[in-house]
Structure formats: C-alpha cells, structure tokens
C-alpha cells in the first residue's frame, strides 16, 4: 500500500503483486487475498478508489437507513434495521477475513443492500414532479434505458468471464494430482482453448512438457523442452509479476542448453521478489551447479562470481541466509575445499557482525 498509496495496483491484482513482498516460500505458497478486505481494497484501488467506494456506499446506507427509521410502517422499520445491522456487521467482519470473496456472502450482502434501499422508497409521501412531463420525461426514460443496457452488458460479460474461469479452474483442480495422465493432460489442453488467458493453465501444461523432457532424452526431448519454454513464456506474458513463472522458464532454458538465458530469466524472477530469501538461495545454488557442470573454465568462473555476488547481496534481506543454508549449498554442490572454507567464513563473519 505504501508503494502505491493513491492509485493502488489495480483491482484483482493482489495475488499477483503480493509475491513481490513475501520473504519465504514463493513457489510453494502465496497469498491469494489479504485477511482484511479493507486493506486489500486499499492496496488495489489506493486511497482515491477506497474513498470513492466507501463514500458512495456510506451515502446510500445512511440515506436509506434514515428513510426507513422515519417510516410509519413497522415492517419497513424492522426490515431496514435488520439489513442495516447485517451490513454493518459484515463491514466489521471484513476487518479480520475476506468474507466477501465467498459468493454466498457477497450475494447476501447485495440482497441486504437492495432490501435497505427498497424499504427506504416504500410508503414515501413524495409526489411526482410536475416538471417531469413531456421532454424531461423522455430524456429521463432514455437515460434510464441507456444505464440499464450498459449494466446488463457489463453483467453478462462478467458472467461469461466468470463461467469460463470457473470451468478452467475446475479442470485444473481435477487434474492437479495426476496431470501427467493422458486424459487429464487432454483436459488441460481443452481448458486452454476455453480460457486461454489463465497463466496457471499455461504453467501447468508447461510443467508436463518439462517433466517429459527430463524423463525422455531421446528424439522427443527437443520438442518437449521447446513446448515447455513456449508455455512458460506464455504464462510469463500473462502474469509478468509472478516470479515463479520466470524461474520455471529459466529452468526450461537451462535444460535446453541455454544456461545464460535461463539464469537471466531467474534473475528477472528475483527482481520481482527481491525480499524472498528462498529464491535468492535457489538462484545461488543454480549458479554453483552450473559452475560444476561447465567445462569451460571461463564460464565456470563467471557463474561462481555471480553466485558470490548474490550471496553478498543476501546480507540486506530482512530474513538473511544462515549457517544452515551454507551447509545446504555445500552438500548440494561439488565445491572445492577452499570454496567451502570461504562459504563458511562468510556466514561466520556475518553472524559475528550481528
């Protein structure tokens, strides 16, 4: 919110932007929503959008509730009070969880708002304005027709989009456990034809091709790894703020024999999540492993220097690397004795400074 205080990051972008602020476990877990609807709306729409939304909602709520309390009908009075209390309680509950992301709760809130606004208009003593005759009446009806037409078109568009998204997510969840099976893989490909704008689907299909490329070193290897790169690239294009997609694309390029391009993609992913210690550690490990596998001593020295540079920059992390991470790097790479001593001395020196 502090980085985008006034305009926000855009509605519906929290799950994509939040990874840039996580400190651990980006690839294994991520926050799809903040556990506070108000904070999520503030981060997505900024102060301007938040104030506009709550100003209009508060005005509608206060005016409608005031009209209900003035009514002589006990039914209107009780219904208005009930819907008003329901809306107030939901607003308070949204401080502790994302209740409005549940469709049933969201529909219930809309119904309470409609009931409150409708009760405010019942049994009112207001009479029709005499000026609303002739030309004024025609203009009012034209404006009303235009507003209703736009509303219906928007709602139908949202309905079609939501249905396609739900259908693709349903196929994605069903095929998550055994995605390598032929039938489930065909379902994923079919889901892409229905909802090609889902980066998760592209990443899942790319992972299938990547695993096939790892398991198959024969004639189909290049076809599988190139298809994996294409799918991962599509996921990156659709979700450019998601760091794990860059790392998946980088792994595929390294597997295809383009280590320099692959590490550049991983560095881009690291730029999208600069606070994440796990991704920093994984990047260092990849550089060290490439240094082990590289026959050319010049390239090997370059990768070691890159690993050392990332290791040095990790000192600025809010959750810096520890001695256990040094053991992890030492055990998963074939470092020389001198390099192992330098690695341990780095962590010991950093610990003594603390």
mmCIF file of C-alpha atoms in Angstrom:
data_model
loop_
_atom_site.group_PDB
_atom_site.id
_atom_site.type_symbol
_atom_site.label_atom_id
_atom_site.label_comp_id
_atom_site.label_asym_id
_atom_site.label_seq_id
_atom_site.Cartn_x
_atom_site.Cartn_y
_atom_site.Cartn_z
ATOM 1 C CA UNK A 1 0.000 0.000 0.000
ATOM 2 C CA UNK A 2 2.839 2.421 0.797
ATOM 3 C CA UNK A 3 4.353 1.847 -2.652
ATOM 4 C CA UNK A 4 1.040 2.600 -4.441
ATOM 5 C CA UNK A 5 -0.789 4.704 -1.855
ATOM 6 C CA UNK A 6 -3.005 6.886 -4.047
ATOM 7 C CA UNK A 7 -3.902 4.836 -7.140
ATOM 8 C CA UNK A 8 -3.248 1.253 -5.986
ATOM 9 C CA UNK A 9 -2.056 -1.658 -8.108
ATOM 10 C CA UNK A 10 -5.404 -2.340 -9.828
ATOM 11 C CA UNK A 11 -8.469 -4.344 -8.868
ATOM 12 C CA UNK A 12 -7.856 -8.077 -8.667
ATOM 13 C CA UNK A 13 -4.050 -7.790 -8.663
ATOM 14 C CA UNK A 14 -3.329 -8.590 -5.003
ATOM 15 C CA UNK A 15 -2.473 -12.258 -5.548
ATOM 16 C CA UNK A 16 -0.038 -11.289 -8.326
ATOM 17 C CA UNK A 17 1.610 -8.340 -6.598
ATOM 18 C CA UNK A 18 1.828 -9.865 -3.118
ATOM 19 C CA UNK A 19 4.623 -12.224 -4.133
ATOM 20 C CA UNK A 20 6.974 -9.270 -4.515
ATOM 21 C CA UNK A 21 6.635 -8.678 -0.771
ATOM 22 C CA UNK A 22 6.923 -12.233 0.501
ATOM 23 C CA UNK A 23 10.107 -13.234 2.304
ATOM 24 C CA UNK A 24 9.929 -17.043 2.006
ATOM 25 C CA UNK A 25 8.274 -19.821 0.005
ATOM 26 C CA UNK A 26 7.048 -18.057 -3.131
ATOM 27 C CA UNK A 27 6.894 -21.198 -5.266
ATOM 28 C CA UNK A 28 5.296 -23.352 -2.575
ATOM 29 C CA UNK A 29 2.699 -20.900 -1.277
ATOM 30 C CA UNK A 30 1.381 -17.416 -1.879
ATOM 31 C CA UNK A 31 -1.349 -15.142 -0.551
ATOM 32 C CA UNK A 32 -4.343 -15.042 -2.871
ATOM 33 C CA UNK A 33 -6.104 -12.489 -0.659
ATOM 34 C CA UNK A 34 -5.287 -10.333 2.338
ATOM 35 C CA UNK A 35 -7.025 -11.382 5.545
ATOM 36 C CA UNK A 36 -8.617 -7.953 5.579
ATOM 37 C CA UNK A 37 -10.964 -6.746 2.847
ATOM 38 C CA UNK A 38 -10.304 -3.094 3.640
ATOM 39 C CA UNK A 39 -6.535 -3.441 3.345
ATOM 40 C CA UNK A 40 -6.867 -5.417 0.112
ATOM 41 C CA UNK A 41 -9.150 -2.766 -1.380
ATOM 42 C CA UNK A 42 -6.712 -0.066 -0.248
ATOM 43 C CA UNK A 43 -3.750 -1.841 -1.852
ATOM 44 C CA UNK A 44 -5.643 -2.465 -5.116
ATOM 45 C CA UNK A 45 -7.535 0.821 -5.542
ATOM 46 C CA UNK A 46 -5.469 3.177 -3.393
ATOM 47 C CA UNK A 47 -6.774 5.967 -1.197
ATOM 48 C CA UNK A 48 -8.691 7.543 -4.101
ATOM 49 C CA UNK A 49 -10.579 4.382 -5.057
ATOM 50 C CA UNK A 50 -11.190 3.385 -1.436
ATOM 51 C CA UNK A 51 -12.641 6.792 -0.533
ATOM 52 C CA UNK A 52 -14.834 6.914 -3.640
ATOM 53 C CA UNK A 53 -16.212 3.439 -2.963
ATOM 54 C CA UNK A 54 -16.929 3.963 0.722
ATOM 55 C CA UNK A 55 -18.251 7.490 0.210
ATOM 56 C CA UNK A 56 -20.898 6.261 -2.244
ATOM 57 C CA UNK A 57 -21.750 3.184 -0.162
ATOM 58 C CA UNK A 58 -21.921 5.183 3.060
ATOM 59 C CA UNK A 59 -24.168 7.801 1.449
ATOM 60 C CA UNK A 60 -26.534 5.121 0.168
ATOM 61 C CA UNK A 61 -26.519 3.342 3.532
ATOM 62 C CA UNK A 62 -27.096 6.432 5.679
ATOM 63 C CA UNK A 63 -29.835 7.934 3.481
ATOM 64 C CA UNK A 64 -31.676 4.628 3.116
ATOM 65 C CA UNK A 65 -31.486 3.815 6.821
ATOM 66 C CA UNK A 66 -32.653 7.323 7.743
ATOM 67 C CA UNK A 67 -35.697 6.966 5.447
ATOM 68 C CA UNK A 68 -36.505 3.572 6.979
ATOM 69 C CA UNK A 69 -36.386 4.999 10.517
ATOM 70 C CA UNK A 70 -38.759 7.818 9.524
ATOM 71 C CA UNK A 71 -41.295 5.405 8.067
ATOM 72 C CA UNK A 72 -44.562 4.772 9.959
ATOM 73 C CA UNK A 73 -44.628 1.168 8.752
ATOM 74 C CA UNK A 74 -43.319 -1.254 11.361
ATOM 75 C CA UNK A 75 -42.430 -3.733 8.616
ATOM 76 C CA UNK A 76 -40.258 -1.177 6.811
ATOM 77 C CA UNK A 77 -38.668 -0.103 10.102
ATOM 78 C CA UNK A 78 -37.760 -3.665 11.152
ATOM 79 C CA UNK A 79 -36.523 -4.683 7.702
ATOM 80 C CA UNK A 80 -34.412 -1.549 7.430
ATOM 81 C CA UNK A 81 -32.868 -2.050 10.866
ATOM 82 C CA UNK A 82 -32.183 -5.750 10.134
ATOM 83 C CA UNK A 83 -30.493 -5.118 6.801
ATOM 84 C CA UNK A 84 -28.550 -2.184 8.247
ATOM 85 C CA UNK A 85 -27.203 -4.281 11.125
ATOM 86 C CA UNK A 86 -26.294 -7.090 8.700
ATOM 87 C CA UNK A 87 -24.309 -4.682 6.504
ATOM 88 C CA UNK A 88 -22.556 -3.101 9.493
ATOM 89 C CA UNK A 89 -21.598 -6.485 10.959
ATOM 90 C CA UNK A 90 -20.247 -7.645 7.588
ATOM 91 C CA UNK A 91 -18.165 -4.474 7.306
ATOM 92 C CA UNK A 92 -16.641 -5.152 10.725
ATOM 93 C CA UNK A 93 -16.095 -8.854 9.937
ATOM 94 C CA UNK A 94 -14.195 -7.879 6.788
ATOM 95 C CA UNK A 95 -11.500 -6.428 9.041
ATOM 96 C CA UNK A 96 -10.484 -9.976 10.000
ATOM 97 C CA UNK A 97 -11.071 -12.101 6.893
ATOM 98 C CA UNK A 98 -12.006 -11.932 3.216
ATOM 99 C CA UNK A 99 -15.677 -12.854 3.616
ATOM 100 C CA UNK A 100 -16.845 -11.020 0.512
ATOM 101 C CA UNK A 101 -14.722 -13.379 -1.632
ATOM 102 C CA UNK A 102 -17.231 -16.101 -0.755
ATOM 103 C CA UNK A 103 -20.003 -15.900 -3.398
ATOM 104 C CA UNK A 104 -22.808 -16.744 -0.943
ATOM 105 C CA UNK A 105 -21.761 -13.969 1.468
ATOM 106 C CA UNK A 106 -21.324 -11.462 -1.365
ATOM 107 C CA UNK A 107 -24.808 -12.230 -2.747
ATOM 108 C CA UNK A 108 -26.283 -11.933 0.763
ATOM 109 C CA UNK A 109 -24.672 -8.507 1.232
ATOM 110 C CA UNK A 110 -26.054 -7.316 -2.119
ATOM 111 C CA UNK A 111 -29.534 -8.566 -1.191
ATOM 112 C CA UNK A 112 -29.412 -6.741 2.158
ATOM 113 C CA UNK A 113 -28.345 -3.564 0.382
ATOM 114 C CA UNK A 114 -31.194 -3.921 -2.124
ATOM 115 C CA UNK A 115 -33.724 -4.550 0.678
ATOM 116 C CA UNK A 116 -32.487 -1.499 2.596
ATOM 117 C CA UNK A 117 -32.677 0.763 -0.469
ATOM 118 C CA UNK A 118 -36.096 -0.610 -1.451
ATOM 119 C CA UNK A 119 -37.555 -0.196 2.032
ATOM 120 C CA UNK A 120 -36.393 3.417 2.045
ATOM 121 C CA UNK A 121 -38.562 4.104 -1.010
ATOM 122 C CA UNK A 122 -41.721 2.414 0.277
ATOM 123 C CA UNK A 123 -44.625 4.425 1.645
ATOM 124 C CA UNK A 124 -42.860 7.719 0.951
ATOM 125 C CA UNK A 125 -45.017 10.806 0.652
ATOM 126 C CA UNK A 126 -43.009 12.195 -2.243
ATOM 127 C CA UNK A 127 -45.088 13.090 -5.275
ATOM 128 C CA UNK A 128 -44.091 13.181 -8.874
ATOM 129 C CA UNK A 129 -42.511 16.363 -10.049
ATOM 130 C CA UNK A 130 -44.742 18.283 -12.435
ATOM 131 C CA UNK A 131 -41.702 19.262 -14.480
ATOM 132 C CA UNK A 132 -41.076 15.612 -15.337
ATOM 133 C CA UNK A 133 -43.604 15.790 -18.166
ATOM 134 C CA UNK A 134 -43.064 15.918 -21.870
ATOM 135 C CA UNK A 135 -39.460 16.368 -22.956
ATOM 136 C CA UNK A 136 -37.999 15.852 -19.491
ATOM 137 C CA UNK A 137 -39.809 12.551 -19.132
ATOM 138 C CA UNK A 138 -38.478 11.350 -22.495
ATOM 139 C CA UNK A 139 -34.950 12.310 -21.536
ATOM 140 C CA UNK A 140 -35.242 10.545 -18.196
ATOM 141 C CA UNK A 141 -36.520 7.370 -19.853
ATOM 142 C CA UNK A 142 -33.733 7.494 -22.450
ATOM 143 C CA UNK A 143 -31.066 7.874 -19.782
ATOM 144 C CA UNK A 144 -32.629 5.094 -17.744
ATOM 145 C CA UNK A 145 -32.712 2.770 -20.759
ATOM 146 C CA UNK A 146 -29.057 3.543 -21.552
ATOM 147 C CA UNK A 147 -27.961 2.892 -17.967
ATOM 148 C CA UNK A 148 -29.845 -0.408 -17.798
ATOM 149 C CA UNK A 149 -28.451 -1.522 -21.173
ATOM 150 C CA UNK A 150 -24.873 -0.816 -20.104
ATOM 151 C CA UNK A 151 -25.478 -2.578 -16.772
ATOM 152 C CA UNK A 152 -26.876 -5.694 -18.446
ATOM 153 C CA UNK A 153 -23.992 -5.846 -20.955
ATOM 154 C CA UNK A 154 -21.402 -5.495 -18.182
ATOM 155 C CA UNK A 155 -23.042 -8.159 -16.032
ATOM 156 C CA UNK A 156 -23.353 -10.578 -18.937
ATOM 157 C CA UNK A 157 -19.678 -10.048 -19.816
ATOM 158 C CA UNK A 158 -18.672 -10.680 -16.207
ATOM 159 C CA UNK A 159 -20.892 -13.760 -16.114
ATOM 160 C CA UNK A 160 -19.294 -15.270 -19.229
ATOM 161 C CA UNK A 161 -15.793 -14.465 -17.970
ATOM 162 C CA UNK A 162 -16.530 -15.929 -14.521
ATOM 163 C CA UNK A 163 -18.036 -19.091 -16.007
ATOM 164 C CA UNK A 164 -15.003 -19.691 -18.248
ATOM 165 C CA UNK A 165 -12.674 -19.021 -15.335
ATOM 166 C CA UNK A 166 -14.621 -21.402 -13.082
ATOM 167 C CA UNK A 167 -14.622 -24.089 -15.775
ATOM 168 C CA UNK A 168 -10.866 -23.825 -16.320
ATOM 169 C CA UNK A 169 -10.176 -23.843 -12.579
ATOM 170 C CA UNK A 170 -12.359 -26.913 -12.150
ATOM 171 C CA UNK A 171 -10.401 -28.787 -14.826
ATOM 172 C CA UNK A 172 -7.157 -27.547 -13.275
ATOM 173 C CA UNK A 173 -8.070 -28.813 -9.802
ATOM 174 C CA UNK A 174 -9.285 -32.177 -11.070
ATOM 175 C CA UNK A 175 -6.105 -32.821 -12.994
ATOM 176 C CA UNK A 176 -3.679 -31.431 -10.408
ATOM 177 C CA UNK A 177 -2.801 -34.755 -8.760
ATOM 178 C CA UNK A 178 -2.202 -36.849 -11.883
ATOM 179 C CA UNK A 179 -1.638 -34.239 -14.563
ATOM 180 C CA UNK A 180 0.789 -36.472 -16.457
ATOM 181 C CA UNK A 181 -2.016 -38.869 -17.343
ATOM 182 C CA UNK A 182 -3.122 -38.675 -20.947
ATOM 183 C CA UNK A 183 -6.779 -37.947 -20.185
ATOM 184 C CA UNK A 184 -6.030 -35.202 -17.665
ATOM 185 C CA UNK A 185 -3.469 -33.645 -19.978
ATOM 186 C CA UNK A 186 -6.051 -33.525 -22.765
ATOM 187 C CA UNK A 187 -8.470 -31.842 -20.355
ATOM 188 C CA UNK A 188 -5.851 -29.212 -19.563
ATOM 189 C CA UNK A 189 -5.297 -28.548 -23.246
ATOM 190 C CA UNK A 190 -9.045 -28.316 -23.742
ATOM 191 C CA UNK A 191 -9.253 -25.859 -20.838
ATOM 192 C CA UNK A 192 -6.696 -23.678 -22.615
ATOM 193 C CA UNK A 193 -8.975 -23.434 -25.629
ATOM 194 C CA UNK A 194 -11.829 -22.330 -23.350
ATOM 195 C CA UNK A 195 -9.843 -19.914 -21.188
ATOM 196 C CA UNK A 196 -6.515 -19.142 -22.812
ATOM 197 C CA UNK A 197 -5.964 -16.155 -20.524
ATOM 198 C CA UNK A 198 -5.149 -18.276 -17.486
ATOM 199 C CA UNK A 199 -1.394 -18.241 -16.681
ATOM 200 C CA UNK A 200 -1.882 -21.132 -14.246
ATOM 201 C CA UNK A 201 -3.087 -23.382 -17.047
ATOM 202 C CA UNK A 202 -0.141 -22.451 -19.256
ATOM 203 C CA UNK A 203 2.284 -23.116 -16.393
ATOM 204 C CA UNK A 204 0.667 -26.479 -15.644
ATOM 205 C CA UNK A 205 0.851 -27.599 -19.286
ATOM 206 C CA UNK A 206 4.436 -26.365 -19.469
ATOM 207 C CA UNK A 207 5.312 -28.417 -16.370
ATOM 208 C CA UNK A 208 4.004 -31.564 -18.064
ATOM 209 C CA UNK A 209 6.225 -30.947 -21.088
ATOM 210 C CA UNK A 210 9.171 -30.132 -18.823
ATOM 211 C CA UNK A 211 8.825 -33.407 -16.893
ATOM 212 C CA UNK A 212 8.520 -35.332 -20.151
ATOM 213 C CA UNK A 213 11.689 -33.651 -21.411
ATOM 214 C CA UNK A 214 13.562 -34.570 -18.214
ATOM 215 C CA UNK A 215 12.413 -38.200 -18.407
ATOM 216 C CA UNK A 216 12.924 -38.530 -22.162
ATOM 217 C CA UNK A 217 16.380 -37.823 -23.579
ATOM 218 C CA UNK A 218 15.555 -39.281 -26.989
ATOM 219 C CA UNK A 219 14.245 -37.762 -30.168
ATOM 220 C CA UNK A 220 11.279 -36.117 -28.441
ATOM 221 C CA UNK A 221 13.464 -34.227 -25.961
ATOM 222 C CA UNK A 222 13.888 -31.043 -28.011
ATOM 223 C CA UNK A 223 10.209 -30.963 -28.976
ATOM 224 C CA UNK A 224 9.101 -31.345 -25.343
ATOM 225 C CA UNK A 225 11.522 -28.780 -23.913
ATOM 226 C CA UNK A 226 10.701 -26.235 -26.625
ATOM 227 C CA UNK A 227 6.996 -26.687 -25.948
ATOM 228 C CA UNK A 228 7.657 -26.227 -22.234
ATOM 229 C CA UNK A 229 9.512 -22.977 -22.984
ATOM 230 C CA UNK A 230 6.623 -21.771 -25.148
ATOM 231 C CA UNK A 231 4.060 -22.492 -22.418
ATOM 232 C CA UNK A 232 6.168 -20.905 -19.682
ATOM 233 C CA UNK A 233 6.752 -17.842 -21.854
ATOM 234 C CA UNK A 234 3.003 -17.512 -22.340
ATOM 235 C CA UNK A 235 2.494 -17.711 -18.569
ATOM 236 C CA UNK A 236 5.140 -15.005 -18.051
ATOM 237 C CA UNK A 237 3.470 -12.756 -20.643
ATOM 238 C CA UNK A 238 0.097 -13.151 -18.926
ATOM 239 C CA UNK A 239 1.466 -12.724 -15.393
ATOM 240 C CA UNK A 240 4.643 -10.619 -15.616
ATOM 241 C CA UNK A 241 4.720 -10.013 -11.842
ATOM 242 C CA UNK A 242 4.695 -13.717 -10.896
ATOM 243 C CA UNK A 243 8.321 -14.702 -10.048
ATOM 244 C CA UNK A 244 7.818 -18.479 -10.056
ATOM 245 C CA UNK A 245 6.959 -18.418 -13.783
ATOM 246 C CA UNK A 246 10.284 -16.758 -14.558
ATOM 247 C CA UNK A 247 12.093 -19.462 -12.603
ATOM 248 C CA UNK A 248 10.176 -22.194 -14.438
ATOM 249 C CA UNK A 249 11.071 -20.570 -17.767
ATOM 250 C CA UNK A 250 14.702 -20.277 -16.666
ATOM 251 C CA UNK A 251 14.899 -23.962 -15.701
ATOM 252 C CA UNK A 252 13.492 -24.972 -19.077
ATOM 253 C CA UNK A 253 16.037 -22.832 -20.934
ATOM 254 C CA UNK A 254 18.873 -24.267 -18.849
ATOM 255 C CA UNK A 255 17.625 -27.756 -19.680
ATOM 256 C CA UNK A 256 17.549 -26.876 -23.392
ATOM 257 C CA UNK A 257 21.245 -25.987 -23.315
ATOM 258 C CA UNK A 258 20.924 -22.211 -22.924
ATOM 259 C CA UNK A 259 22.150 -21.647 -19.348
ATOM 260 C CA UNK A 260 22.958 -17.959 -19.776
ATOM 261 C CA UNK A 261 19.416 -17.176 -20.986
ATOM 262 C CA UNK A 262 17.948 -19.369 -18.273
ATOM 263 C CA UNK A 263 19.788 -17.585 -15.477
ATOM 264 C CA UNK A 264 18.751 -14.211 -16.883
ATOM 265 C CA UNK A 265 15.121 -15.326 -16.580
ATOM 266 C CA UNK A 266 15.727 -16.400 -12.984
ATOM 267 C CA UNK A 267 17.315 -13.045 -12.224
ATOM 268 C CA UNK A 268 14.181 -11.375 -13.611
ATOM 269 C CA UNK A 269 12.097 -13.507 -11.272
ATOM 270 C CA UNK A 270 14.353 -12.500 -8.395
ATOM 271 C CA UNK A 271 13.796 -8.836 -9.293
ATOM 272 C CA UNK A 272 10.042 -9.433 -8.974
ATOM 273 C CA UNK A 273 10.524 -10.792 -5.454
ATOM 274 C CA UNK A 274 13.643 -9.087 -4.041
ATOM 275 C CA UNK A 275 12.745 -9.827 -0.407
ATOM 276 C CA UNK A 276 12.489 -13.583 -0.851
ATOM 277 C CA UNK A 277 15.344 -15.494 0.730
ATOM 278 C CA UNK A 278 14.317 -18.883 -0.705
ATOM 279 C CA UNK A 279 14.508 -17.658 -4.285
ATOM 280 C CA UNK A 280 17.826 -15.981 -3.542
ATOM 281 C CA UNK A 281 19.192 -19.243 -2.143
ATOM 282 C CA UNK A 282 17.866 -21.202 -5.132
ATOM 283 C CA UNK A 283 19.498 -18.755 -7.566
ATOM 284 C CA UNK A 284 22.848 -19.114 -5.799
ATOM 285 C CA UNK A 285 22.522 -22.900 -5.921
ATOM 286 C CA UNK A 286 21.759 -22.822 -9.664
ATOM 287 C CA UNK A 287 24.837 -20.695 -10.349
ATOM 288 C CA UNK A 288 27.029 -23.074 -8.346
ATOM 289 C CA UNK A 289 25.615 -26.143 -10.082
ATOM 290 C CA UNK A 290 26.183 -24.557 -13.484
ATOM 291 C CA UNK A 291 29.763 -23.829 -12.445
ATOM 292 C CA UNK A 292 30.184 -27.528 -11.580
ATOM 293 C CA UNK A 293 28.794 -28.711 -14.918
ATOM 294 C CA UNK A 294 30.530 -26.178 -17.160
ATOM 295 C CA UNK A 295 33.614 -27.494 -18.925
ATOM 296 C CA UNK A 296 34.802 -24.046 -19.955
ATOM 297 C CA UNK A 297 36.739 -22.586 -17.040
ATOM 298 C CA UNK A 298 35.887 -19.018 -18.080
ATOM 299 C CA UNK A 299 32.140 -19.662 -17.923
ATOM 300 C CA UNK A 300 32.572 -21.592 -14.685
ATOM 301 C CA UNK A 301 34.367 -18.656 -13.063
ATOM 302 C CA UNK A 302 31.614 -16.316 -14.298
ATOM 303 C CA UNK A 303 28.904 -18.422 -12.646
ATOM 304 C CA UNK A 304 30.914 -18.592 -9.396
ATOM 305 C CA UNK A 305 31.261 -14.811 -9.407
ATOM 306 C CA UNK A 306 27.505 -14.441 -9.941
ATOM 307 C CA UNK A 307 26.850 -16.814 -7.029
ATOM 308 C CA UNK A 308 29.226 -14.804 -4.838
ATOM 309 C CA UNK A 309 27.530 -11.528 -5.834
ATOM 310 C CA UNK A 310 24.079 -12.878 -4.952
ATOM 311 C CA UNK A 311 25.460 -14.259 -1.706
ATOM 312 C CA UNK A 312 26.814 -10.836 -0.812
ATOM 313 C CA UNK A 313 23.520 -9.119 -1.663
ATOM 314 C CA UNK A 314 21.634 -11.575 0.548
ATOM 315 C CA UNK A 315 23.023 -9.766 3.611
ATOM 316 C CA UNK A 316 20.500 -6.975 3.020
ATOM 317 C CA UNK A 317 17.490 -9.320 3.234
ATOM 318 C CA UNK A 318 15.103 -8.907 6.139
ATOM 319 C CA UNK A 319 15.499 -12.651 6.707
ATOM 320 C CA UNK A 320 19.120 -13.245 5.662
ATOM 321 C CA UNK A 321 20.702 -16.590 4.896
ATOM 322 C CA UNK A 322 22.042 -18.602 7.825
ATOM 323 C CA UNK A 323 24.708 -21.197 8.527
ATOM 324 C CA UNK A 324 22.213 -23.966 7.717
ATOM 325 C CA UNK A 325 21.936 -22.546 4.231
ATOM 326 C CA UNK A 326 25.697 -22.724 3.861
ATOM 327 C CA UNK A 327 25.554 -26.423 4.735
ATOM 328 C CA UNK A 328 22.763 -26.863 2.171
ATOM 329 C CA UNK A 329 24.837 -25.223 -0.569
ATOM 330 C CA UNK A 330 27.918 -27.176 0.419
ATOM 331 C CA UNK A 331 26.099 -30.525 0.337
ATOM 332 C CA UNK A 332 24.340 -29.926 -2.981
ATOM 333 C CA UNK A 333 27.332 -28.729 -4.976
ATOM 334 C CA UNK A 334 30.824 -30.075 -5.578
ATOM 335 C CA UNK A 335 32.713 -27.103 -4.174
ATOM 336 C CA UNK A 336 36.421 -27.269 -3.653
ATOM 337 C CA UNK A 337 37.792 -27.322 -0.120
ATOM 338 C CA UNK A 338 38.902 -23.700 -0.426
ATOM 339 C CA UNK A 339 35.458 -22.594 -1.605
ATOM 340 C CA UNK A 340 33.775 -24.473 1.239
ATOM 341 C CA UNK A 341 36.015 -22.713 3.760
ATOM 342 C CA UNK A 342 35.205 -19.308 2.196
ATOM 343 C CA UNK A 343 31.487 -20.067 2.278
ATOM 344 C CA UNK A 344 31.524 -20.963 5.967
ATOM 345 C CA UNK A 345 33.741 -17.966 6.797
ATOM 346 C CA UNK A 346 31.222 -15.677 5.066
ATOM 347 C CA UNK A 347 28.384 -16.875 7.286
ATOM 348 C CA UNK A 348 30.526 -16.835 10.436
ATOM 349 C CA UNK A 349 31.648 -13.276 9.700
ATOM 350 C CA UNK A 350 28.064 -12.175 9.092
ATOM 351 C CA UNK A 351 26.940 -13.815 12.340
ATOM 352 C CA UNK A 352 29.733 -12.121 14.327
ATOM 353 C CA UNK A 353 28.745 -8.711 12.904
ATOM 354 C CA UNK A 354 25.219 -9.265 14.197
#
